[in-house]
Amino acid sequence: MKSVIETLLERRSIRRYERETLTPEQVRLIHDAIRNTPTSYNGQQYSVIEIDDQELKEKLYDITGQKQIKTCNRFYLFCADYNKISLGAEAKKIEMPAFTTRVESLIVGVIDASLAMMSALVAAESCGLGTCPIGYARTAAPEKFAELLNLPPKVYVVCGLAVGVPREMPDMKPKQNEKLLIFKNGYRTDDMTADILEFDRDIVRYNETRSGTKTDNDWISHIVDYYSEEMPMTMLDSLRRRGFDLRQ
């Protein structure tokens, strides 16, 4: 088992995996970590779909183009879930408020599912496994994902996580330093533009010198382009079809 420091500070996203399967002990640790995730009010507004069926993984790969989905041994999808509490309320004849019409329901579900994903990631990494979070699982084709996974109303995919025995060990990507990430007793009030541009140059240097495929990508324009690509995504319509008719 890796130490906490190794697990958290040496993590990198793995996109190529060996065919080797996970051991029952590794799977149990991941499942236990998911179950022990801290959630808002202990509401546990999430559920997780574990996929080891290769045919299903191939279908999800065809939708997303994310090769790590089909090459990993296990693919986990973390969902915001208000279906379970709704069923419980119905069984106890308790009137369910229209919580899924509130933005807070979206926020709570996303946070709970994301924390569960990080719990699984840390557990897997501590075993020496490789992982890769996949946010595109949320936006690629929400309705198709829901159909393939038999998602009931009031459940939607927040993120995915590929897990497997790594076939690669890519260079670690630069991260923003403490001056750009951790502010004390309030948001930073001085002009941080110079630090932002320095980080942008760090990313360029990394992309130009890293092992494997090299690019001249920077950070700022690359991320802004990503935002532009996401603009046409109609997530609100998809959420409404999943039972989240957000109004306030």
Tab-separated table of N, CA, C and O in Angstrom, residues 17 20-24 27 30-31 50-53 57 68-69 71-76 130 161-164:
chain	number	residue	atom	x	y	z
A	17	TYR	N	-3.974	1.025	-19.889
A	17	TYR	CA	-4.008	0.039	-18.811
A	17	TYR	C	-3.620	-1.348	-19.313
A	17	TYR	O	-3.843	-1.692	-20.470
A	20	GLU	N	-4.683	-6.882	-16.968
A	20	GLU	CA	-4.775	-7.511	-15.649
A	20	GLU	C	-6.025	-7.041	-14.901
A	20	GLU	O	-6.373	-5.863	-14.919
A	21	THR	N	-6.687	-7.983	-14.246
A	21	THR	CA	-7.905	-7.647	-13.515
A	21	THR	C	-7.572	-7.150	-12.107
A	21	THR	O	-6.495	-7.426	-11.565
A	22	LEU	N	-8.503	-6.444	-11.522
A	22	LEU	CA	-8.366	-6.025	-10.140
A	22	LEU	C	-8.611	-7.223	-9.223
A	22	LEU	O	-9.410	-8.114	-9.536
A	23	THR	N	-7.939	-7.240	-8.084
A	23	THR	CA	-8.150	-8.320	-7.130
A	23	THR	C	-9.423	-8.045	-6.322
A	23	THR	O	-9.855	-6.888	-6.197
A	24	PRO	N	-10.026	-9.093	-5.753
A	24	PRO	CA	-11.200	-8.867	-4.899
A	24	PRO	C	-10.900	-7.910	-3.743
A	24	PRO	O	-11.776	-7.128	-3.343
A	27	VAL	N	-10.971	-4.309	-5.103
A	27	VAL	CA	-12.347	-3.885	-5.354
A	27	VAL	C	-13.065	-3.601	-4.044
A	27	VAL	O	-13.796	-2.610	-3.914
A	30	ILE	N	-12.015	-0.226	-2.641
A	30	ILE	CA	-12.640	0.865	-3.397
A	30	ILE	C	-14.103	1.014	-2.998
A	30	ILE	O	-14.587	2.128	-2.747
A	31	HIS	N	-14.809	-0.092	-2.894
A	31	HIS	CA	-16.219	-0.043	-2.523
A	31	HIS	C	-16.409	0.505	-1.111
A	31	HIS	O	-17.314	1.315	-0.858
A	50	GLU	N	-20.767	0.477	-11.250
A	50	GLU	CA	-19.487	-0.163	-11.556
A	50	GLU	C	-19.646	-0.990	-12.823
A	50	GLU	O	-20.532	-1.841	-12.909
A	51	ILE	N	-18.779	-0.752	-13.786
A	51	ILE	CA	-18.899	-1.424	-15.087
A	51	ILE	C	-17.641	-2.240	-15.357
A	51	ILE	O	-16.537	-1.689	-15.461
A	52	ASP	N	-17.817	-3.552	-15.454
A	52	ASP	CA	-16.719	-4.417	-15.877
A	52	ASP	C	-17.069	-5.196	-17.136
A	52	ASP	O	-16.267	-5.987	-17.626
A	53	ASP	N	-18.270	-4.979	-17.658
A	53	ASP	CA	-18.700	-5.622	-18.899
A	53	ASP	C	-18.029	-4.931	-20.081
A	53	ASP	O	-18.254	-3.750	-20.326
A	57	LYS	N	-18.563	-1.208	-21.857
A	57	LYS	CA	-17.477	-0.221	-21.877
A	57	LYS	C	-17.184	0.241	-23.304
A	57	LYS	O	-16.913	1.426	-23.536
A	68	GLN	N	-9.577	5.346	-22.413
A	68	GLN	CA	-9.351	4.733	-21.113
A	68	GLN	C	-10.584	4.001	-20.595
A	68	GLN	O	-10.481	3.108	-19.756
A	69	ILE	N	-11.755	4.350	-21.118
A	69	ILE	CA	-12.967	3.654	-20.695
A	69	ILE	C	-12.939	2.194	-21.151
A	69	ILE	O	-13.312	1.292	-20.402
A	71	THR	N	-10.172	0.477	-22.067
A	71	THR	CA	-8.955	-0.261	-21.706
A	71	THR	C	-8.829	-0.493	-20.206
A	71	THR	O	-8.065	-1.364	-19.791
A	72	CYS	N	-9.558	0.255	-19.388
A	72	CYS	CA	-9.457	0.050	-17.944
A	72	CYS	C	-10.168	-1.243	-17.553
A	72	CYS	O	-11.006	-1.758	-18.292
A	73	ASN	N	-9.855	-1.758	-16.373
A	73	ASN	CA	-10.517	-2.970	-15.907
A	73	ASN	C	-11.900	-2.681	-15.344
A	73	ASN	O	-12.841	-3.444	-15.554
A	74	ARG	N	-12.040	-1.562	-14.633
A	74	ARG	CA	-13.329	-1.156	-14.080
A	74	ARG	C	-13.575	0.309	-14.422
A	74	ARG	O	-12.670	1.135	-14.285
A	75	PHE	N	-14.797	0.587	-14.819
A	75	PHE	CA	-15.193	1.972	-15.056
A	75	PHE	C	-16.348	2.291	-14.127
A	75	PHE	O	-17.363	1.582	-14.124
A	76	TYR	N	-16.159	3.316	-13.320
A	76	TYR	CA	-17.170	3.710	-12.348
A	76	TYR	C	-17.837	5.006	-12.793
A	76	TYR	O	-17.158	5.957	-13.197
A	130	GLY	N	-3.960	2.605	-11.301
A	130	GLY	CA	-4.041	3.870	-12.006
A	130	GLY	C	-5.487	4.300	-12.142
A	130	GLY	O	-6.395	3.456	-12.189
A	161	LEU	N	-14.885	7.413	-13.591
A	161	LEU	CA	-13.529	7.142	-13.126
A	161	LEU	C	-13.066	5.813	-13.702
A	161	LEU	O	-13.658	4.768	-13.430
A	162	ALA	N	-12.023	5.866	-14.518
A	162	ALA	CA	-11.384	4.654	-15.032
A	162	ALA	C	-10.385	4.148	-13.996
A	162	ALA	O	-9.631	4.934	-13.415
A	163	VAL	N	-10.377	2.840	-13.766
A	163	VAL	CA	-9.474	2.235	-12.776
A	163	VAL	C	-8.876	0.971	-13.370
A	163	VAL	O	-9.589	0.163	-13.981
A	164	GLY	N	-7.567	0.797	-13.202
A	164	GLY	CA	-6.924	-0.414	-13.688
A	164	GLY	C	-5.446	-0.418	-13.366
A	164	GLY	O	-4.908	0.516	-12.749
